[in-house]
mmCIF file of C-alpha atoms in Angstrom:
data_model
loop_
_atom_site.group_PDB
_atom_site.id
_atom_site.type_symbol
_atom_site.label_atom_id
_atom_site.label_comp_id
_atom_site.label_asym_id
_atom_site.label_seq_id
_atom_site.Cartn_x
_atom_site.Cartn_y
_atom_site.Cartn_z
ATOM 1 C CA UNK A 1145 -35.508 40.640 -179.062
ATOM 2 C CA UNK A 1146 -37.216 40.376 -182.448
ATOM 3 C CA UNK A 1147 -39.328 37.364 -183.349
ATOM 4 C CA UNK A 1148 -36.832 36.074 -185.900
ATOM 5 C CA UNK A 1149 -34.109 35.720 -183.228
ATOM 6 C CA UNK A 1150 -31.470 37.681 -185.163
ATOM 7 C CA UNK A 1151 -28.821 39.052 -182.785
ATOM 8 C CA UNK A 1152 -29.764 42.659 -181.965
ATOM 9 C CA UNK A 1153 -27.375 45.164 -183.543
ATOM 10 C CA UNK A 1154 -26.605 46.782 -180.181
ATOM 11 C CA UNK A 1155 -25.143 43.535 -178.756
ATOM 12 C CA UNK A 1156 -21.511 42.828 -179.618
ATOM 13 C CA UNK A 1157 -20.597 39.154 -179.665
ATOM 14 C CA UNK A 1158 -16.975 38.825 -180.762
ATOM 15 C CA UNK A 1159 -15.542 35.621 -179.358
ATOM 16 C CA UNK A 1160 -12.061 36.170 -180.783
ATOM 17 C CA UNK A 1161 -11.619 39.704 -179.448
ATOM 18 C CA UNK A 1162 -9.103 40.341 -176.677
ATOM 19 C CA UNK A 1163 -11.765 41.978 -174.522
ATOM 20 C CA UNK A 1164 -14.051 38.945 -174.720
ATOM 21 C CA UNK A 1165 -11.164 36.564 -174.096
ATOM 22 C CA UNK A 1166 -10.156 38.402 -170.923
ATOM 23 C CA UNK A 1167 -13.684 38.887 -169.585
ATOM 24 C CA UNK A 1168 -16.639 37.327 -171.415
ATOM 25 C CA UNK A 1169 -18.996 37.558 -168.457
ATOM 26 C CA UNK A 1170 -20.491 40.998 -169.108
ATOM 27 C CA UNK A 1171 -21.361 39.804 -172.603
ATOM 28 C CA UNK A 1172 -22.916 36.648 -171.156
ATOM 29 C CA UNK A 1173 -25.016 38.741 -168.774
ATOM 30 C CA UNK A 1174 -26.343 40.784 -171.685
ATOM 31 C CA UNK A 1175 -27.118 37.688 -173.723
ATOM 32 C CA UNK A 1176 -28.927 35.987 -170.846
ATOM 33 C CA UNK A 1177 -31.027 39.090 -170.355
ATOM 34 C CA UNK A 1178 -31.691 40.195 -173.939
ATOM 35 C CA UNK A 1179 -30.760 37.356 -176.316
ATOM 36 C CA UNK A 1180 -30.768 33.916 -174.623
ATOM 37 C CA UNK A 1181 -30.952 32.338 -178.079
ATOM 38 C CA UNK A 1182 -30.076 34.085 -181.329
ATOM 39 C CA UNK A 1183 -28.530 33.507 -184.716
ATOM 40 C CA UNK A 1184 -25.854 35.170 -186.800
ATOM 41 C CA UNK A 1185 -24.656 34.714 -190.373
ATOM 42 C CA UNK A 1186 -21.447 32.712 -190.058
ATOM 43 C CA UNK A 1187 -19.079 30.433 -191.964
ATOM 44 C CA UNK A 1188 -21.758 27.742 -192.173
ATOM 45 C CA UNK A 1189 -24.665 30.022 -193.012
ATOM 46 C CA UNK A 1190 -27.253 30.533 -190.294
ATOM 47 C CA UNK A 1191 -25.548 29.725 -186.969
ATOM 48 C CA UNK A 1192 -27.392 29.670 -183.651
ATOM 49 C CA UNK A 1193 -25.964 30.610 -180.264
ATOM 50 C CA UNK A 1194 -27.648 29.490 -177.044
ATOM 51 C CA UNK A 1195 -26.877 30.959 -173.595
ATOM 52 C CA UNK A 1196 -29.851 30.077 -171.361
ATOM 53 C CA UNK A 1197 -29.194 27.180 -168.952
ATOM 54 C CA UNK A 1198 -32.575 25.541 -169.466
ATOM 55 C CA UNK A 1199 -32.109 25.537 -173.254
ATOM 56 C CA UNK A 1200 -28.496 24.346 -173.144
ATOM 57 C CA UNK A 1201 -28.990 21.481 -170.679
ATOM 58 C CA UNK A 1202 -32.113 20.278 -172.487
ATOM 59 C CA UNK A 1203 -30.905 20.616 -176.077
ATOM 60 C CA UNK A 1204 -27.635 18.783 -175.395
ATOM 61 C CA UNK A 1205 -29.820 15.715 -174.761
ATOM 62 C CA UNK A 1206 -31.645 16.125 -178.088
ATOM 63 C CA UNK A 1207 -30.589 13.307 -180.451
ATOM 64 C CA UNK A 1208 -31.482 15.441 -183.467
ATOM 65 C CA UNK A 1209 -28.554 17.707 -182.578
ATOM 66 C CA UNK A 1210 -25.279 15.909 -183.322
ATOM 67 C CA UNK A 1211 -21.557 16.629 -183.317
ATOM 68 C CA UNK A 1212 -20.224 18.312 -186.498
ATOM 69 C CA UNK A 1213 -18.927 15.848 -189.101
ATOM 70 C CA UNK A 1214 -15.250 16.508 -188.491
ATOM 71 C CA UNK A 1215 -14.109 13.711 -190.830
ATOM 72 C CA UNK A 1216 -15.975 15.345 -193.701
ATOM 73 C CA UNK A 1217 -14.426 18.693 -192.793
ATOM 74 C CA UNK A 1218 -10.956 17.134 -192.882
ATOM 75 C CA UNK A 1219 -11.773 15.634 -196.296
ATOM 76 C CA UNK A 1220 -12.746 19.127 -197.416
ATOM 77 C CA UNK A 1221 -9.285 20.376 -196.473
ATOM 78 C CA UNK A 1222 -7.783 17.540 -198.527
ATOM 79 C CA UNK A 1223 -9.904 18.530 -201.504
ATOM 80 C CA UNK A 1224 -8.689 22.114 -201.210
ATOM 81 C CA UNK A 1225 -5.140 20.757 -201.232
ATOM 82 C CA UNK A 1226 -5.974 18.502 -204.231
ATOM 83 C CA UNK A 1227 -4.688 15.520 -202.278
ATOM 84 C CA UNK A 1228 -7.331 13.116 -200.955
ATOM 85 C CA UNK A 1229 -4.753 11.143 -198.947
ATOM 86 C CA UNK A 1230 -3.059 14.062 -197.228
ATOM 87 C CA UNK A 1231 -4.708 13.500 -193.835
ATOM 88 C CA UNK A 1232 -5.276 9.731 -193.780
ATOM 89 C CA UNK A 1233 -4.206 9.221 -190.158
ATOM 90 C CA UNK A 1234 -6.260 12.164 -188.927
ATOM 91 C CA UNK A 1235 -9.424 11.024 -190.724
ATOM 92 C CA UNK A 1236 -9.029 7.466 -189.442
ATOM 93 C CA UNK A 1237 -8.369 8.612 -185.874
ATOM 94 C CA UNK A 1238 -11.326 11.013 -185.746
ATOM 95 C CA UNK A 1239 -13.704 8.460 -187.272
ATOM 96 C CA UNK A 1240 -12.863 6.234 -184.295
ATOM 97 C CA UNK A 1241 -13.145 8.806 -181.513
ATOM 98 C CA UNK A 1242 -16.250 8.309 -179.389
ATOM 99 C CA UNK A 1243 -16.304 12.099 -179.116
ATOM 100 C CA UNK A 1244 -17.518 12.400 -182.731
ATOM 101 C CA UNK A 1245 -19.633 9.236 -182.996
ATOM 102 C CA UNK A 1246 -23.407 9.253 -183.067
ATOM 103 C CA UNK A 1247 -26.350 6.832 -183.109
ATOM 104 C CA UNK A 1248 -25.825 3.063 -182.774
ATOM 105 C CA UNK A 1249 -22.042 3.109 -183.124
ATOM 106 C CA UNK A 1250 -21.713 5.705 -180.382
ATOM 107 C CA UNK A 1251 -23.979 3.703 -178.094
ATOM 108 C CA UNK A 1252 -22.001 0.500 -178.711
ATOM 109 C CA UNK A 1253 -18.529 1.966 -178.073
ATOM 110 C CA UNK A 1254 -19.680 4.069 -175.134
ATOM 111 C CA UNK A 1255 -21.253 1.030 -173.486
ATOM 112 C CA UNK A 1256 -17.997 -0.919 -173.864
ATOM 113 C CA UNK A 1257 -15.875 1.899 -172.437
ATOM 114 C CA UNK A 1258 -18.285 2.828 -169.637
ATOM 115 C CA UNK A 1259 -18.476 -0.756 -168.370
ATOM 116 C CA UNK A 1260 -14.778 -0.581 -167.460
ATOM 117 C CA UNK A 1261 -14.268 3.154 -166.935
ATOM 118 C CA UNK A 1262 -15.949 3.317 -163.509
ATOM 119 C CA UNK A 1263 -15.242 5.349 -160.335
ATOM 120 C CA UNK A 1264 -13.993 2.192 -158.630
ATOM 121 C CA UNK A 1265 -11.441 1.634 -161.408
ATOM 122 C CA UNK A 1266 -10.335 5.262 -161.160
ATOM 123 C CA UNK A 1267 -9.854 4.889 -157.392
ATOM 124 C CA UNK A 1268 -7.372 2.064 -158.003
ATOM 125 C CA UNK A 1269 -4.965 4.515 -159.599
ATOM 126 C CA UNK A 1270 -4.912 6.906 -156.613
ATOM 127 C CA UNK A 1271 -1.485 5.790 -155.355
ATOM 128 C CA UNK A 1272 0.086 6.440 -158.753
ATOM 129 C CA UNK A 1273 -1.638 9.829 -158.919
ATOM 130 C CA UNK A 1274 -0.309 10.896 -155.503
ATOM 131 C CA UNK A 1275 3.174 9.576 -156.275
ATOM 132 C CA UNK A 1276 3.235 11.444 -159.584
ATOM 133 C CA UNK A 1277 2.359 14.705 -157.834
ATOM 134 C CA UNK A 1278 5.175 14.237 -155.308
ATOM 135 C CA UNK A 1279 7.703 13.088 -157.913
ATOM 136 C CA UNK A 1280 7.034 16.080 -160.140
ATOM 137 C CA UNK A 1281 7.130 18.564 -157.261
ATOM 138 C CA UNK A 1282 10.387 17.027 -156.072
ATOM 139 C CA UNK A 1283 11.893 17.571 -159.526
ATOM 140 C CA UNK A 1284 10.565 21.119 -159.659
ATOM 141 C CA UNK A 1285 12.242 22.031 -156.366
ATOM 142 C CA UNK A 1286 15.400 22.569 -158.370
ATOM 143 C CA UNK A 1287 13.619 25.575 -159.946
ATOM 144 C CA UNK A 1288 12.763 28.808 -158.153
ATOM 145 C CA UNK A 1289 9.378 28.909 -159.881
ATOM 146 C CA UNK A 1290 7.330 26.793 -162.260
ATOM 147 C CA UNK A 1291 4.120 26.708 -164.272
ATOM 148 C CA UNK A 1292 1.434 24.747 -162.434
ATOM 149 C CA UNK A 1293 -0.278 23.896 -165.719
ATOM 150 C CA UNK A 1294 2.585 22.914 -168.015
ATOM 151 C CA UNK A 1295 5.154 21.707 -165.500
ATOM 152 C CA UNK A 1296 2.866 19.876 -163.090
ATOM 153 C CA UNK A 1297 -0.790 19.368 -164.071
ATOM 154 C CA UNK A 1298 -0.309 18.015 -167.593
ATOM 155 C CA UNK A 1299 2.478 15.670 -166.501
ATOM 156 C CA UNK A 1300 0.525 14.326 -163.534
ATOM 157 C CA UNK A 1301 -2.578 13.878 -165.682
ATOM 158 C CA UNK A 1302 -0.682 12.033 -168.424
ATOM 159 C CA UNK A 1303 0.992 9.704 -165.922
ATOM 160 C CA UNK A 1304 -2.328 8.939 -164.234
ATOM 161 C CA UNK A 1305 -4.214 8.376 -167.493
ATOM 162 C CA UNK A 1306 -1.518 6.269 -169.148
ATOM 163 C CA UNK A 1307 -1.286 3.982 -166.113
ATOM 164 C CA UNK A 1308 -5.060 3.784 -165.776
ATOM 165 C CA UNK A 1309 -5.313 2.715 -169.419
ATOM 166 C CA UNK A 1310 -2.398 0.304 -168.954
ATOM 167 C CA UNK A 1311 -0.348 2.232 -171.523
ATOM 168 C CA UNK A 1312 2.469 3.320 -169.198
ATOM 169 C CA UNK A 1313 4.947 3.313 -172.091
ATOM 170 C CA UNK A 1314 3.043 6.278 -173.501
ATOM 171 C CA UNK A 1315 3.927 8.396 -170.459
ATOM 172 C CA UNK A 1316 6.535 10.603 -172.130
ATOM 173 C CA UNK A 1317 7.104 14.111 -173.462
ATOM 174 C CA UNK A 1318 6.300 13.138 -177.041
ATOM 175 C CA UNK A 1319 2.859 11.867 -176.054
ATOM 176 C CA UNK A 1320 2.235 15.033 -174.045
ATOM 177 C CA UNK A 1321 3.213 17.201 -177.009
ATOM 178 C CA UNK A 1322 1.049 15.352 -179.518
ATOM 179 C CA UNK A 1323 -1.914 14.968 -177.152
ATOM 180 C CA UNK A 1324 -2.125 18.718 -176.624
ATOM 181 C CA UNK A 1325 -1.788 19.190 -180.384
ATOM 182 C CA UNK A 1326 -4.472 16.694 -181.367
ATOM 183 C CA UNK A 1327 -6.907 18.150 -178.833
ATOM 184 C CA UNK A 1328 -7.240 21.189 -181.100
ATOM 185 C CA UNK A 1329 -9.486 19.186 -183.420
ATOM 186 C CA UNK A 1330 -12.318 19.211 -180.853
ATOM 187 C CA UNK A 1331 -12.258 22.993 -180.620
ATOM 188 C CA UNK A 1332 -13.445 24.540 -183.906
ATOM 189 C CA UNK A 1333 -12.683 26.435 -185.984
ATOM 190 C CA UNK A 1334 -9.332 24.742 -186.689
ATOM 191 C CA UNK A 1335 -6.968 27.109 -188.555
ATOM 192 C CA UNK A 1336 -6.009 25.829 -192.011
ATOM 193 C CA UNK A 1337 -2.304 25.868 -191.143
ATOM 194 C CA UNK A 1338 -2.862 23.500 -188.186
ATOM 195 C CA UNK A 1339 -3.958 20.437 -190.182
ATOM 196 C CA UNK A 1340 -0.460 19.234 -191.051
ATOM 197 C CA UNK A 1341 0.563 19.167 -187.382
ATOM 198 C CA UNK A 1342 -2.729 17.459 -186.487
ATOM 199 C CA UNK A 1343 -1.964 14.747 -189.045
ATOM 200 C CA UNK A 1344 1.494 14.308 -187.535
ATOM 201 C CA UNK A 1345 -0.036 13.934 -184.059
ATOM 202 C CA UNK A 1346 -2.623 11.410 -185.276
ATOM 203 C CA UNK A 1347 0.124 9.426 -186.991
ATOM 204 C CA UNK A 1348 2.129 9.335 -183.759
ATOM 205 C CA UNK A 1349 -0.780 7.927 -181.754
ATOM 206 C CA UNK A 1350 -1.803 5.446 -184.450
ATOM 207 C CA UNK A 1351 1.696 3.967 -184.754
ATOM 208 C CA UNK A 1352 2.637 4.137 -181.063
ATOM 209 C CA UNK A 1353 -0.604 2.641 -179.766
ATOM 210 C CA UNK A 1354 -0.697 -0.079 -182.422
ATOM 211 C CA UNK A 1355 2.805 -1.048 -181.344
ATOM 212 C CA UNK A 1356 1.762 -0.936 -177.689
ATOM 213 C CA UNK A 1357 -1.117 -3.334 -178.334
ATOM 214 C CA UNK A 1358 1.419 -5.963 -179.354
ATOM 215 C CA UNK A 1359 3.126 -5.820 -175.951
ATOM 216 C CA UNK A 1360 2.184 -7.667 -172.784
ATOM 217 C CA UNK A 1361 -0.521 -6.047 -170.682
ATOM 218 C CA UNK A 1362 -2.067 -6.561 -167.260
ATOM 219 C CA UNK A 1363 -4.889 -9.093 -167.307
ATOM 220 C CA UNK A 1364 -7.029 -6.601 -165.365
ATOM 221 C CA UNK A 1365 -6.119 -3.557 -167.452
ATOM 222 C CA UNK A 1366 -8.151 -1.517 -169.930
ATOM 223 C CA UNK A 1367 -6.125 -2.648 -172.956
ATOM 224 C CA UNK A 1368 -6.594 -6.339 -172.170
ATOM 225 C CA UNK A 1369 -10.299 -5.698 -171.580
ATOM 226 C CA UNK A 1370 -10.598 -4.073 -175.018
ATOM 227 C CA UNK A 1371 -8.594 -6.829 -176.688
ATOM 228 C CA UNK A 1372 -11.012 -9.394 -175.250
ATOM 229 C CA UNK A 1373 -13.859 -7.378 -176.723
ATOM 230 C CA UNK A 1374 -12.008 -7.381 -180.049
ATOM 231 C CA UNK A 1375 -11.716 -11.183 -179.976
ATOM 232 C CA UNK A 1376 -15.518 -11.281 -179.665
ATOM 233 C CA UNK A 1377 -15.839 -8.904 -182.642
ATOM 234 C CA UNK A 1378 -17.396 -6.248 -180.395
ATOM 235 C CA UNK A 1379 -14.751 -3.648 -181.243
ATOM 236 C CA UNK A 1380 -12.086 -3.223 -183.925
ATOM 237 C CA UNK A 1381 -8.410 -2.471 -183.459
ATOM 238 C CA UNK A 1382 -8.908 0.999 -184.954
ATOM 239 C CA UNK A 1383 -11.678 1.647 -182.433
ATOM 240 C CA UNK A 1384 -9.400 0.516 -179.587
ATOM 241 C CA UNK A 1385 -6.720 2.951 -180.734
ATOM 242 C CA UNK A 1386 -9.403 5.622 -181.004
ATOM 243 C CA UNK A 1387 -10.604 4.950 -177.458
ATOM 244 C CA UNK A 1388 -7.110 5.087 -175.953
ATOM 245 C CA UNK A 1389 -5.996 8.205 -177.822
ATOM 246 C CA UNK A 1390 -9.257 10.016 -177.067
ATOM 247 C CA UNK A 1391 -8.897 9.654 -173.297
ATOM 248 C CA UNK A 1392 -5.266 10.818 -173.446
ATOM 249 C CA UNK A 1393 -5.857 13.820 -175.700
ATOM 250 C CA UNK A 1394 -9.117 15.186 -174.335
ATOM 251 C CA UNK A 1395 -8.312 14.390 -170.701
ATOM 252 C CA UNK A 1396 -4.982 16.191 -170.727
ATOM 253 C CA UNK A 1397 -6.137 19.637 -171.822
ATOM 254 C CA UNK A 1398 -9.504 19.869 -170.086
ATOM 255 C CA UNK A 1399 -8.151 18.678 -166.723
ATOM 256 C CA UNK A 1400 -5.309 21.161 -166.924
ATOM 257 C CA UNK A 1401 -7.742 24.044 -167.343
ATOM 258 C CA UNK A 1402 -10.110 22.746 -164.678
ATOM 259 C CA UNK A 1403 -7.171 22.917 -162.266
ATOM 260 C CA UNK A 1404 -6.023 26.352 -163.442
ATOM 261 C CA UNK A 1405 -9.485 27.932 -163.442
ATOM 262 C CA UNK A 1406 -10.277 26.465 -160.018
ATOM 263 C CA UNK A 1407 -7.078 27.816 -158.491
ATOM 264 C CA UNK A 1408 -7.675 31.255 -160.003
ATOM 265 C CA UNK A 1409 -11.225 31.340 -158.642
ATOM 266 C CA UNK A 1410 -10.226 30.175 -155.155
ATOM 267 C CA UNK A 1411 -7.275 32.541 -154.839
ATOM 268 C CA UNK A 1412 -9.590 35.436 -155.710
ATOM 269 C CA UNK A 1413 -11.637 34.661 -152.585
ATOM 270 C CA UNK A 1414 -9.338 34.185 -149.590
ATOM 271 C CA UNK A 1415 -12.178 33.414 -147.172
ATOM 272 C CA UNK A 1416 -13.405 30.437 -149.177
ATOM 273 C CA UNK A 1417 -9.848 29.277 -149.888
ATOM 274 C CA UNK A 1418 -9.169 29.241 -146.156
ATOM 275 C CA UNK A 1419 -12.360 27.279 -145.532
ATOM 276 C CA UNK A 1420 -11.125 24.550 -147.882
ATOM 277 C CA UNK A 1421 -7.671 24.541 -146.297
ATOM 278 C CA UNK A 1422 -9.390 23.999 -142.970
ATOM 279 C CA UNK A 1423 -11.642 21.240 -144.354
ATOM 280 C CA UNK A 1424 -10.320 19.651 -147.554
ATOM 281 C CA UNK A 1425 -13.412 17.436 -147.801
ATOM 282 C CA UNK A 1426 -15.016 20.538 -149.352
ATOM 283 C CA UNK A 1427 -12.723 20.310 -152.363
ATOM 284 C CA UNK A 1428 -14.837 18.102 -154.610
ATOM 285 C CA UNK A 1429 -17.922 20.314 -154.412
ATOM 286 C CA UNK A 1430 -15.664 23.378 -154.598
ATOM 287 C CA UNK A 1431 -14.136 22.282 -157.903
ATOM 288 C CA UNK A 1432 -17.618 21.785 -159.365
ATOM 289 C CA UNK A 1433 -18.504 25.293 -158.222
ATOM 290 C CA UNK A 1434 -15.271 26.696 -159.659
ATOM 291 C CA UNK A 1435 -16.094 24.931 -162.922
ATOM 292 C CA UNK A 1436 -19.508 26.569 -162.930
ATOM 293 C CA UNK A 1437 -18.036 29.952 -162.042
ATOM 294 C CA UNK A 1438 -15.402 29.826 -164.779
ATOM 295 C CA UNK A 1439 -16.107 26.857 -167.044
ATOM 296 C CA UNK A 1440 -13.024 25.430 -168.823
ATOM 297 C CA UNK A 1441 -15.208 24.099 -171.658
ATOM 298 C CA UNK A 1442 -17.013 27.278 -172.643
ATOM 299 C CA UNK A 1443 -18.771 26.308 -175.877
ATOM 300 C CA UNK A 1444 -20.083 23.075 -177.446
ATOM 301 C CA UNK A 1445 -21.040 22.900 -181.156
ATOM 302 C CA UNK A 1446 -23.830 20.790 -182.656
ATOM 303 C CA UNK A 1447 -25.538 20.390 -186.046
ATOM 304 C CA UNK A 1448 -29.251 19.721 -186.554
ATOM 305 C CA UNK A 1449 -29.916 16.578 -188.601
ATOM 306 C CA UNK A 1450 -33.627 17.367 -188.726
ATOM 307 C CA UNK A 1451 -35.832 20.329 -187.893
ATOM 308 C CA UNK A 1452 -36.091 20.839 -184.146
ATOM 309 C CA UNK A 1453 -36.942 23.521 -181.610
ATOM 310 C CA UNK A 1454 -34.961 25.149 -178.821
ATOM 311 C CA UNK A 1455 -37.437 27.177 -176.845
ATOM 312 C CA UNK A 1456 -39.533 28.969 -179.480
ATOM 313 C CA UNK A 1457 -36.723 29.035 -182.036
ATOM 314 C CA UNK A 1458 -36.986 26.618 -184.948
ATOM 315 C CA UNK A 1459 -33.617 25.130 -185.877
ATOM 316 C CA UNK A 1460 -33.655 23.867 -189.451
ATOM 317 C CA UNK A 1461 -31.881 20.693 -190.526
ATOM 318 C CA UNK A 1462 -28.244 21.447 -191.389
ATOM 319 C CA UNK A 1463 -27.969 24.530 -189.204
ATOM 320 C CA UNK A 1464 -25.242 24.802 -186.578
ATOM 321 C CA UNK A 1465 -25.859 25.510 -182.915
ATOM 322 C CA UNK A 1466 -23.234 26.725 -180.443
ATOM 323 C CA UNK A 1467 -24.075 26.143 -176.796
ATOM 324 C CA UNK A 1468 -22.440 28.673 -174.474
ATOM 325 C CA UNK A 1469 -21.790 26.496 -171.438
ATOM 326 C CA UNK A 1470 -19.962 29.314 -169.638
ATOM 327 C CA UNK A 1471 -22.946 31.627 -170.070
ATOM 328 C CA UNK A 1472 -25.447 28.949 -169.028
ATOM 329 C CA UNK A 1473 -23.459 28.400 -165.827
ATOM 330 C CA UNK A 1474 -23.954 32.094 -164.978
ATOM 331 C CA UNK A 1475 -27.728 32.029 -165.589
ATOM 332 C CA UNK A 1476 -29.546 33.752 -162.713
ATOM 333 C CA UNK A 1477 -32.715 31.766 -163.421
ATOM 334 C CA UNK A 1478 -30.810 28.608 -162.491
ATOM 335 C CA UNK A 1479 -28.313 29.864 -159.884
ATOM 336 C CA UNK A 1480 -28.782 32.447 -157.157
ATOM 337 C CA UNK A 1481 -26.120 35.160 -157.280
ATOM 338 C CA UNK A 1482 -24.606 33.495 -160.375
ATOM 339 C CA UNK A 1483 -21.641 35.870 -160.623
ATOM 340 C CA UNK A 1484 -20.434 34.999 -157.132
ATOM 341 C CA UNK A 1485 -18.287 32.027 -156.173
ATOM 342 C CA UNK A 1486 -19.997 29.977 -153.467
ATOM 343 C CA UNK A 1487 -18.389 26.667 -152.550
ATOM 344 C CA UNK A 1488 -21.368 25.884 -150.291
ATOM 345 C CA UNK A 1489 -23.877 26.317 -153.128
ATOM 346 C CA UNK A 1490 -26.694 23.781 -152.778
ATOM 347 C CA UNK A 1491 -27.634 23.751 -156.464
ATOM 348 C CA UNK A 1492 -24.627 22.390 -158.331
ATOM 349 C CA UNK A 1493 -24.120 21.530 -161.974
ATOM 350 C CA UNK A 1494 -21.983 19.153 -164.034
ATOM 351 C CA UNK A 1495 -22.808 20.965 -167.279
ATOM 352 C CA UNK A 1496 -19.100 21.656 -167.824
ATOM 353 C CA UNK A 1497 -18.829 17.941 -168.663
ATOM 354 C CA UNK A 1498 -21.675 18.095 -171.177
ATOM 355 C CA UNK A 1499 -25.064 16.394 -170.958
ATOM 356 C CA UNK A 1500 -26.971 13.535 -172.510
ATOM 357 C CA UNK A 1501 -25.308 10.755 -174.479
ATOM 358 C CA UNK A 1502 -22.128 12.807 -174.921
ATOM 359 C CA UNK A 1503 -21.614 13.444 -171.198
ATOM 360 C CA UNK A 1504 -17.881 13.139 -170.532
ATOM 361 C CA UNK A 1505 -16.862 9.574 -169.656
ATOM 362 C CA UNK A 1506 -13.781 10.888 -167.891
ATOM 363 C CA UNK A 1507 -15.584 13.415 -165.667
ATOM 364 C CA UNK A 1508 -14.903 11.507 -162.468
ATOM 365 C CA UNK A 1509 -11.247 10.961 -163.386
ATOM 366 C CA UNK A 1510 -10.781 14.651 -164.155
ATOM 367 C CA UNK A 1511 -12.315 15.654 -160.816
ATOM 368 C CA UNK A 1512 -10.150 13.175 -158.891
ATOM 369 C CA UNK A 1513 -6.937 14.443 -160.512
ATOM 370 C CA UNK A 1514 -7.926 18.078 -160.043
ATOM 371 C CA UNK A 1515 -8.839 17.494 -156.406
ATOM 372 C CA UNK A 1516 -5.513 15.881 -155.516
ATOM 373 C CA UNK A 1517 -3.363 18.421 -157.389
ATOM 374 C CA UNK A 1518 -5.224 21.398 -155.933
ATOM 375 C CA UNK A 1519 -5.221 19.922 -152.439
ATOM 376 C CA UNK A 1520 -1.454 19.462 -152.556
ATOM 377 C CA UNK A 1521 -0.858 22.991 -153.816
ATOM 378 C CA UNK A 1522 -3.143 24.955 -151.502
ATOM 379 C CA UNK A 1523 -2.045 23.112 -148.354
ATOM 380 C CA UNK A 1524 1.704 23.429 -148.988
ATOM 381 C CA UNK A 1525 3.316 26.075 -146.753
ATOM 382 C CA UNK A 1526 6.386 26.128 -148.982
ATOM 383 C CA UNK A 1527 4.468 27.063 -152.152
ATOM 384 C CA UNK A 1528 3.074 30.400 -153.301
ATOM 385 C CA UNK A 1529 0.775 30.706 -156.323
ATOM 386 C CA UNK A 1530 0.597 33.972 -158.239
ATOM 387 C CA UNK A 1531 -2.162 35.451 -160.395
ATOM 388 C CA UNK A 1532 -0.721 38.616 -161.893
ATOM 389 C CA UNK A 1533 -0.952 39.653 -165.542
ATOM 390 C CA UNK A 1534 -3.305 36.813 -166.451
ATOM 391 C CA UNK A 1535 -3.242 35.596 -170.037
ATOM 392 C CA UNK A 1536 -6.176 33.512 -171.297
ATOM 393 C CA UNK A 1537 -5.910 31.075 -174.189
ATOM 394 C CA UNK A 1538 -7.223 32.308 -177.537
ATOM 395 C CA UNK A 1539 -10.077 29.893 -178.125
ATOM 396 C CA UNK A 1540 -13.865 30.271 -178.389
ATOM 397 C CA UNK A 1541 -14.479 26.773 -177.002
ATOM 398 C CA UNK A 1542 -11.954 26.591 -174.176
ATOM 399 C CA UNK A 1543 -11.453 29.076 -171.371
ATOM 400 C CA UNK A 1544 -8.214 28.604 -169.536
ATOM 401 C CA UNK A 1545 -5.039 30.336 -168.505
ATOM 402 C CA UNK A 1546 -1.837 30.116 -170.515
ATOM 403 C CA UNK A 1547 0.157 29.740 -167.290
ATOM 404 C CA UNK A 1548 -0.286 29.641 -163.515
ATOM 405 C CA UNK A 1549 2.932 30.658 -161.841
ATOM 406 C CA UNK A 1550 4.062 29.066 -158.583
ATOM 407 C CA UNK A 1551 7.225 29.659 -156.585
ATOM 408 C CA UNK A 1552 8.937 28.032 -153.646
ATOM 409 C CA UNK A 1553 8.899 29.884 -150.352
ATOM 410 C CA UNK A 1554 12.155 29.547 -148.412
#
């Protein structure tokens, strides 16, 4: 690779192509070997792409690399439409999502959320999680077949999250619809024609959650905890609504694809699937390995706010960097036999949940939901799961299946 890190002409890196969508791993192998960090001329000028595990895991902890200013990008869309109030709800919602916060404000809100959002709190919701799985499967028995992702995983995840947050009234089809819609904002580039529907989704959450805050809540619940923080001027009402909507929207989509990708990986290796059926205590480490093998969050964008280095490459202030998490998780310098699924792998990674100050607060919750859903599906003698004619979502930042078909065995 040349000293200026420009992508070599012989390497094709087309993230929106059908070939890359169906199988990006040969491209990742080439990048890891010949271009672990490179730049291209993109929409934002000089844009960097990083594949090497060491670079990705280290740079994600670099405070000089921050999330893109999505609120400013939304304002740019308004300016193009000559209407500076066109996306008021969307701008307000995104300015209050921890996902896009940086510096002191990020640290303050994250500390408040993390103090309550603990593994012990998540464990308290286990009965509701298990009941939701059984209730949904019972309903689905009226159908010959169903989609594991849309008909089961998203519904179970929404029920679990809404009860965990003490927002059970939000457990409905409208919330599911708008949560999946609003999630698109975290996965750039957002098509121009999507902004109106994103504004509609943000408006739904702003109005619905503000109304929900006026209702009675459990004294031990997340909402009441946040309201107490509000009374001490530690957090605003807009930030509370941002916190609640963030967990619902981001948790729904990423957990769905963690489940789908894990099932696809396990069903491609019958020996390892059988090992888990024999000993379901292997599931937690197996899901982490499946996430490494086929990461649901495949790319994370950042912007340099000052000059910094990744390896020997100098990233100038204002330049964008795209971290290829999926490629990093297949790096042979980090993992032995990286292109093989190994549920007994000793060196594991949580890179699919990010790293540094933006590490996913809901990682444990996502793993718990995925573990229980997958356990129920793979140990059910009356269920068959099919992986024929796979269709992957069209997204550079998310790798997941459109559907996972299951059918009842009589």
